[in-house]
Coordinates of C-alpha atoms in Angstrom, one line a residue:
M20 CA 98.7 83.1 113.3
R21 CA 97.5 84.7 110.1
R22 CA 93.9 85.9 109.7
W23 CA 92.3 87.3 106.6
A24 CA 88.8 88.8 106.7
I25 CA 86.4 90.0 104.1
G26 CA 86.4 93.7 103.3
R27 CA 83.5 95.9 104.2
V28 CA 80.6 95.8 101.8
L29 CA 80.0 99.1 100.2
A30 CA 76.7 100.9 99.6
A31 CA 73.9 99.1 97.8
L32 CA 73.7 99.1 94.0
A33 CA 72.9 102.4 92.4
S34 CA 69.3 103.2 92.0
M35 CA 67.5 101.8 88.9
S36 CA 66.0 105.2 88.2
G37 CA 67.5 107.4 85.5
A38 CA 67.0 108.9 82.2
A39 CA 65.2 106.9 79.6
V40 CA 66.9 105.5 76.6
A41 CA 66.4 107.9 73.7
V42 CA 65.5 105.1 71.2
A43 CA 64.8 101.7 72.8
S44 CA 61.8 100.2 71.0
G45 CA 62.1 96.4 70.5
C46 CA 65.1 95.9 72.9
G47 CA 63.0 94.5 75.8
A48 CA 61.8 91.7 73.6
T49 CA 65.2 90.1 73.3
D50 CA 66.4 87.7 76.0
G51 CA 69.9 88.2 77.5
Y52 CA 70.4 91.2 75.4
D53 CA 73.4 93.5 74.9
C54 CA 71.7 96.7 73.9
R55 CA 74.7 97.9 71.9
D56 CA 74.2 95.1 69.5
L57 CA 70.8 96.3 68.5
L58 CA 70.7 99.3 66.1
E59 CA 67.3 100.4 67.5
C60 CA 69.0 100.7 70.9
D61 CA 71.6 103.3 69.9
V62 CA 72.7 104.9 73.2
M63 CA 74.9 107.6 71.6
N64 CA 73.9 111.1 70.8
E65 CA 75.0 112.6 67.5
D66 CA 77.8 114.5 69.3
G67 CA 79.4 111.3 70.6
T68 CA 78.1 111.6 74.1
S69 CA 76.0 109.0 76.0
N70 CA 72.3 109.7 76.2
G71 CA 72.0 107.8 79.5
G72 CA 71.0 104.4 78.0
C73 CA 72.8 101.2 78.9
E74 CA 76.0 100.6 77.0
G75 CA 76.6 97.3 78.6
T76 CA 74.4 94.3 79.3
C77 CA 71.0 94.3 80.8
V78 CA 70.4 91.6 83.5
V79 CA 67.8 90.5 86.0
P80 CA 68.5 92.6 89.1
R81 CA 68.4 89.8 91.7
L82 CA 67.9 86.1 92.1
P83 CA 66.9 84.3 95.3
G84 CA 70.0 83.5 97.4
Y85 CA 72.2 85.9 95.5
L86 CA 73.4 89.5 96.1
P87 CA 71.8 92.1 93.9
G88 CA 73.4 92.6 90.5
V89 CA 76.5 91.3 88.8
F90 CA 80.1 91.6 89.9
L91 CA 83.4 91.7 88.1
L92 CA 85.8 89.1 89.6
R93 CA 89.5 88.5 89.2
E94 CA 91.7 86.0 90.9
N95 CA 95.3 86.9 91.9
A96 CA 98.2 85.4 93.8
G97 CA 99.0 87.2 97.0
L98 CA 97.4 90.3 98.6
E99 CA 98.8 92.9 96.3
D100 CA 96.2 95.6 95.6
L101 CA 93.9 95.0 92.7
E102 CA 92.0 98.1 91.7
C103 CA 88.5 98.0 90.2
D104 CA 89.6 100.6 87.6
D105 CA 91.8 97.9 86.1
A106 CA 88.7 96.0 85.1
V107 CA 87.1 98.4 82.6
L108 CA 88.4 99.2 79.1
L109 CA 88.9 102.9 78.1
K110 CA 86.7 103.4 75.1
P111 CA 88.0 105.7 72.3
H112 CA 85.0 108.1 72.6
R113 CA 85.4 108.5 76.3
T114 CA 87.7 111.0 78.1
E115 CA 89.7 109.9 81.1
E116 CA 87.2 111.7 83.3
Q117 CA 84.3 109.8 81.7
R118 CA 86.1 106.5 82.2
K119 CA 86.7 107.3 85.9
N120 CA 83.0 108.0 86.3
A121 CA 82.1 104.7 84.7
I122 CA 84.5 102.6 86.8
P123 CA 82.6 100.3 89.2
P124 CA 83.4 100.8 92.9
S125 CA 85.2 98.1 94.9
Y126 CA 82.8 95.7 96.5
S127 CA 84.9 93.4 98.6
K128 CA 87.8 90.9 98.7
F129 CA 87.5 87.2 99.1
F130 CA 89.9 84.4 99.5
V131 CA 89.9 81.1 97.6
A132 CA 90.0 78.1 99.8
P133 CA 93.7 77.6 100.7
G134 CA 95.5 74.5 99.8
A135 CA 97.8 72.3 101.9
H136 CA 100.4 73.8 104.1
P137 CA 103.7 74.2 102.2
G138 CA 105.5 72.2 104.8
C139 CA 108.4 73.0 107.1
D140 CA 112.1 73.2 106.5
P141 CA 113.8 70.2 108.1
C142 CA 115.6 70.6 111.4
A143 CA 119.4 70.3 111.5
C144 CA 121.9 70.4 114.3
T145 CA 125.6 71.4 114.5
A146 CA 128.0 68.6 115.2
P147 CA 129.2 68.4 118.8
A148 CA 133.0 69.0 119.3
C149 CA 135.8 68.8 121.7
V150 CA 137.2 72.2 122.5
F151 CA 140.7 73.0 123.8
P152 CA 141.1 74.9 127.1
A153 CA 140.7 78.6 126.9
G154 CA 144.1 79.2 128.4
L155 CA 146.0 79.3 131.7
T156 CA 145.9 81.3 134.9
V157 CA 149.4 81.7 136.4
S158 CA 149.9 82.1 140.1
S159 CA 153.0 83.4 141.8
G160 CA 152.5 80.9 144.6
W161 CA 152.6 77.1 144.7
M162 CA 149.6 74.9 144.0
C163 CA 147.7 77.7 142.2
D164 CA 147.4 79.7 145.4
D165 CA 145.2 82.7 144.8
G166 CA 145.3 84.0 148.4
P167 CA 146.4 87.4 149.6
G168 CA 149.8 88.4 148.5
Q169 CA 149.8 86.2 145.4
T170 CA 149.9 87.5 141.9
L171 CA 147.5 86.0 139.2
T172 CA 148.4 86.5 135.6
P173 CA 146.1 85.4 132.7
F174 CA 147.7 83.5 129.9
D175 CA 144.8 83.2 127.5
A176 CA 144.7 81.3 124.2
P177 CA 143.0 82.9 121.2
A178 CA 139.4 82.3 120.5
G179 CA 138.9 79.0 118.6
W180 CA 142.3 77.8 119.5
D181 CA 143.4 74.8 117.5
G182 CA 146.2 73.8 119.9
S183 CA 149.0 75.1 117.9
C184 CA 151.8 77.0 119.6
V185 CA 150.8 80.5 120.8
A186 CA 152.6 83.1 122.9
P187 CA 150.0 85.3 124.6
G188 CA 152.6 87.1 126.6
A189 CA 155.6 86.5 129.0
V190 CA 155.6 85.7 132.7
G191 CA 158.8 86.2 134.6
A192 CA 160.2 83.8 137.2
E193 CA 159.0 85.9 140.2
A194 CA 155.4 85.5 139.1
F195 CA 155.5 81.9 137.8
G196 CA 155.0 79.6 140.7
S197 CA 152.2 77.4 139.3
F198 CA 149.5 77.4 136.6
R199 CA 145.9 76.2 136.4
I200 CA 144.8 74.9 133.0
A201 CA 141.2 75.7 132.1
P202 CA 139.1 72.6 131.5
V203 CA 138.5 71.0 128.1
T204 CA 134.9 71.5 127.0
A205 CA 132.6 69.4 125.0
R206 CA 130.6 71.8 122.8
P207 CA 127.0 70.5 122.5
C208 CA 125.1 70.3 119.3
E209 CA 122.9 73.3 118.5
V210 CA 120.0 74.0 116.3
V211 CA 121.0 75.3 112.9
A212 CA 119.1 78.4 112.1
S213 CA 116.8 77.9 109.1
P214 CA 114.4 80.1 107.1
V215 CA 111.0 80.9 108.5
P216 CA 108.2 78.6 107.3
R217 CA 107.2 79.3 103.8
H218 CA 104.3 81.6 104.4
G219 CA 103.2 83.6 101.4
D220 CA 101.0 86.7 101.4
A221 CA 97.9 84.6 100.7
P222 CA 96.9 81.5 102.6
A223 CA 99.1 78.6 101.6
G224 CA 98.2 77.3 98.2
G225 CA 95.4 79.8 97.8
R226 CA 94.5 82.8 95.7
V227 CA 92.9 86.1 96.5
V228 CA 89.7 87.2 94.6
I229 CA 88.6 90.8 94.3
A230 CA 85.0 91.5 93.5
C231 CA 83.8 94.8 92.0
D232 CA 80.3 96.0 91.5
A233 CA 79.5 95.9 87.8
N234 CA 76.4 98.1 87.9
R235 CA 76.5 100.9 85.3
G236 CA 73.7 102.9 86.7
A237 CA 72.2 103.5 83.3
T238 CA 68.7 102.7 82.0
C239 CA 67.8 99.4 80.3
P240 CA 65.0 99.3 77.7
N241 CA 63.1 97.1 80.2
R242 CA 63.0 99.2 83.3
G243 CA 62.9 96.1 85.5
H244 CA 66.4 95.1 84.4
L245 CA 69.8 96.2 85.5
C246 CA 72.5 97.6 83.4
V247 CA 76.0 96.1 84.0
V248 CA 79.4 96.2 82.4
G249 CA 79.4 94.5 79.0
A250 CA 81.8 91.8 77.9
A251 CA 83.4 94.1 75.4
D252 CA 84.3 96.6 78.1
M253 CA 86.2 94.2 80.4
L254 CA 90.0 93.9 80.4
P255 CA 91.5 90.4 80.2
G256 CA 91.5 88.4 83.4
W257 CA 88.2 89.7 84.6
R258 CA 84.9 87.9 84.5
R259 CA 81.2 88.6 85.3
C260 CA 79.7 86.6 88.1
L261 CA 76.8 86.4 90.5
L262 CA 77.7 86.2 94.2
S263 CA 75.7 84.3 96.7
E264 CA 74.7 85.7 100.1
E265 CA 77.0 84.7 102.9
D266 CA 77.0 81.0 103.8
E267 CA 74.3 80.3 101.3
D268 CA 74.5 76.9 99.5
V269 CA 73.3 77.7 96.0
E270 CA 73.3 76.1 92.6
C271 CA 74.1 78.2 89.6
P272 CA 70.9 79.4 88.0
P273 CA 69.7 78.1 84.6
G274 CA 69.9 80.4 81.6
E275 CA 66.1 80.9 81.5
E276 CA 66.3 82.7 84.9
T277 CA 69.1 85.0 83.7
L278 CA 67.9 86.3 80.4
G279 CA 69.7 83.6 78.5
L280 CA 73.1 84.3 80.2
H281 CA 74.8 81.1 81.4
F282 CA 76.4 81.8 84.8
S283 CA 77.5 78.2 84.8
E284 CA 81.0 78.1 86.2
K285 CA 80.8 77.7 90.0
L286 CA 83.6 78.9 92.3
T287 CA 83.8 78.8 96.1
F288 CA 85.5 81.5 98.1
W289 CA 85.8 82.2 101.8
G290 CA 85.3 85.6 103.3
E291 CA 87.3 84.8 106.5
V292 CA 90.4 82.6 106.6
E293 CA 92.1 82.0 109.9
D294 CA 95.3 80.0 109.5
S295 CA 97.1 79.1 112.7
R296 CA 99.2 76.4 111.0
A297 CA 102.9 76.8 111.8
C298 CA 106.0 74.8 112.2
S299 CA 107.0 73.5 115.6
P300 CA 110.4 74.7 116.9
C301 CA 113.5 72.6 116.3
S302 CA 115.5 70.9 119.1
C303 CA 118.6 68.8 119.3
T304 CA 118.8 65.8 121.7
E305 CA 122.1 64.2 122.7
T306 CA 122.2 60.6 121.7
A307 CA 125.8 59.9 122.7
P308 CA 128.1 61.9 125.0
S309 CA 131.5 63.4 124.0
T310 CA 134.8 62.2 125.5
C311 CA 137.6 64.8 125.4
Q312 CA 141.1 64.9 126.9
A313 CA 144.0 67.1 125.9
L314 CA 147.7 67.3 126.7
V315 CA 148.7 70.9 127.4
S316 CA 152.4 71.8 127.4
T317 CA 154.0 75.0 128.6
F318 CA 157.3 76.4 127.4
E319 CA 159.8 79.1 128.6
D320 CA 160.5 80.5 125.1
D321 CA 157.9 82.0 122.7
A322 CA 158.2 79.2 120.1
C323 CA 157.3 76.1 122.2
G324 CA 160.9 74.8 122.2
D325 CA 162.0 74.8 125.9
L326 CA 159.5 72.7 127.9
V327 CA 158.5 73.7 131.4
A328 CA 155.8 71.1 132.1
A329 CA 153.0 69.1 130.4
A330 CA 149.7 68.0 131.9
A331 CA 146.7 66.0 130.8
V332 CA 143.4 67.9 131.2
A333 CA 139.8 66.9 130.9
E334 CA 136.5 68.5 131.9
N335 CA 137.7 69.5 135.4
G336 CA 140.9 71.4 134.5
V337 CA 144.2 70.8 136.3
C338 CA 146.8 72.7 138.5
H339 CA 150.5 72.2 137.9
D340 CA 153.5 73.6 139.7
A341 CA 156.3 75.2 137.7
E342 CA 160.0 74.4 138.0
P343 CA 161.6 76.9 140.4
G344 CA 163.2 79.8 138.4
S345 CA 161.4 79.0 135.2
T346 CA 159.5 81.4 133.0
L347 CA 156.4 81.1 130.8
G348 CA 156.5 82.2 127.2
S349 CA 154.3 79.9 125.1
V350 CA 151.8 77.0 125.3
R351 CA 150.7 74.2 123.0
A352 CA 148.0 71.5 123.2
E353 CA 147.1 68.3 121.4
W354 CA 144.3 65.8 121.8
R355 CA 144.8 62.5 123.7
V356 CA 141.1 61.7 123.3
N357 CA 139.0 63.5 120.8
A358 CA 135.6 61.7 120.6
P359 CA 132.7 64.0 120.0
G360 CA 129.3 62.5 120.7
S361 CA 126.2 62.7 118.6
C362 CA 122.7 64.1 118.6
A363 CA 119.4 63.9 116.7
P364 CA 117.3 66.8 115.5
S365 CA 113.5 66.9 116.1
G366 CA 110.7 69.3 115.4
R367 CA 109.5 71.3 112.4
E368 CA 106.2 69.6 112.3
V369 CA 103.0 71.3 111.1
V370 CA 100.9 72.3 114.1
G371 CA 97.7 74.3 114.4
E372 CA 94.7 74.3 112.1
L373 CA 93.0 76.1 109.2
S374 CA 89.6 77.6 109.8
L375 CA 87.4 78.7 106.9
R376 CA 84.3 80.8 107.5
K377 CA 81.8 83.0 105.6
K378 CA 81.5 80.9 102.5
V379 CA 80.7 82.7 99.3
T380 CA 79.7 81.0 96.0
A381 CA 80.3 82.7 92.7
C382 CA 78.5 81.6 89.5
C383 CA 80.4 83.1 86.6
L384 CA 80.0 83.5 82.8
P385 CA 82.7 81.7 80.9
E386 CA 85.9 83.8 80.8
G387 CA 85.8 86.2 77.9
T388 CA 82.0 86.4 77.8

């Protein structure tokens, strides 16, 4: 069973307090304003350093039903690590150290609602087969006597024997009184090994979302507003969004509530996904039995030329006496009845269920804004 849970929420947004903007007259009168676009809101000192004013976008700090501030979101396939420092553009006037200080901290990870289970690989079974005897056991006595004083000599065929002439060894006349032929076997069908169900890193058919706190910690001209990362500072693939409180059913706010910014694209994520869906195991059921019978012939020489005896053998094996004074040098087999049965595969059905909890709604600005 796979289980994915929301990451731990970090500390609350940075305090709104901070140094005042050096020149900010007139900025607070503009709805949905990006302070950098207003000349009177110059946030740079003459030496190229920031004076503490907002270089991004000033927003309403919190709306009912939503978490405070704005977040940078990005969707990604799988659970590979997404870093929040991949969200912010390195400005030419900033050093690498200044950029690191401006990087928003990681807030959490969410999971998009997974799609349908990818399905299970079909079950398959090997075909049943008739298998020749594994070989002979030679006794020095009559009627395969294995009592005290008798000598038993194995005369084994090679693994996977196809019945062709083989000479596993040589048994002299003094040790060759009789021989027991091992039984013919009917090899049953077996489950064919198949790949594991197609589980990806993310819940089936879903995508992972990372959310980063977009708060800049700088001062807006209107002290009641919050400075967040501006559109010009985001790298491709990231977008600015409002996040609902957990399990809150919210509608995306109109622009008049968000300083003219239109957080109009609604997305739904799940903070906790528990996926117990899996594929049931395969099995093979016999639908018709196998019928197998072989004729096994023994020979004195090692090339199956000088016959000693031949016997029909099925699933119980058979004992046969040797001709007095004969020796054993080779053996051969052929099918009298070779009628493997049949079987049917079953299994590989989707079982278990998908459980989604901790619903989170995101209302986002159109991508690129």
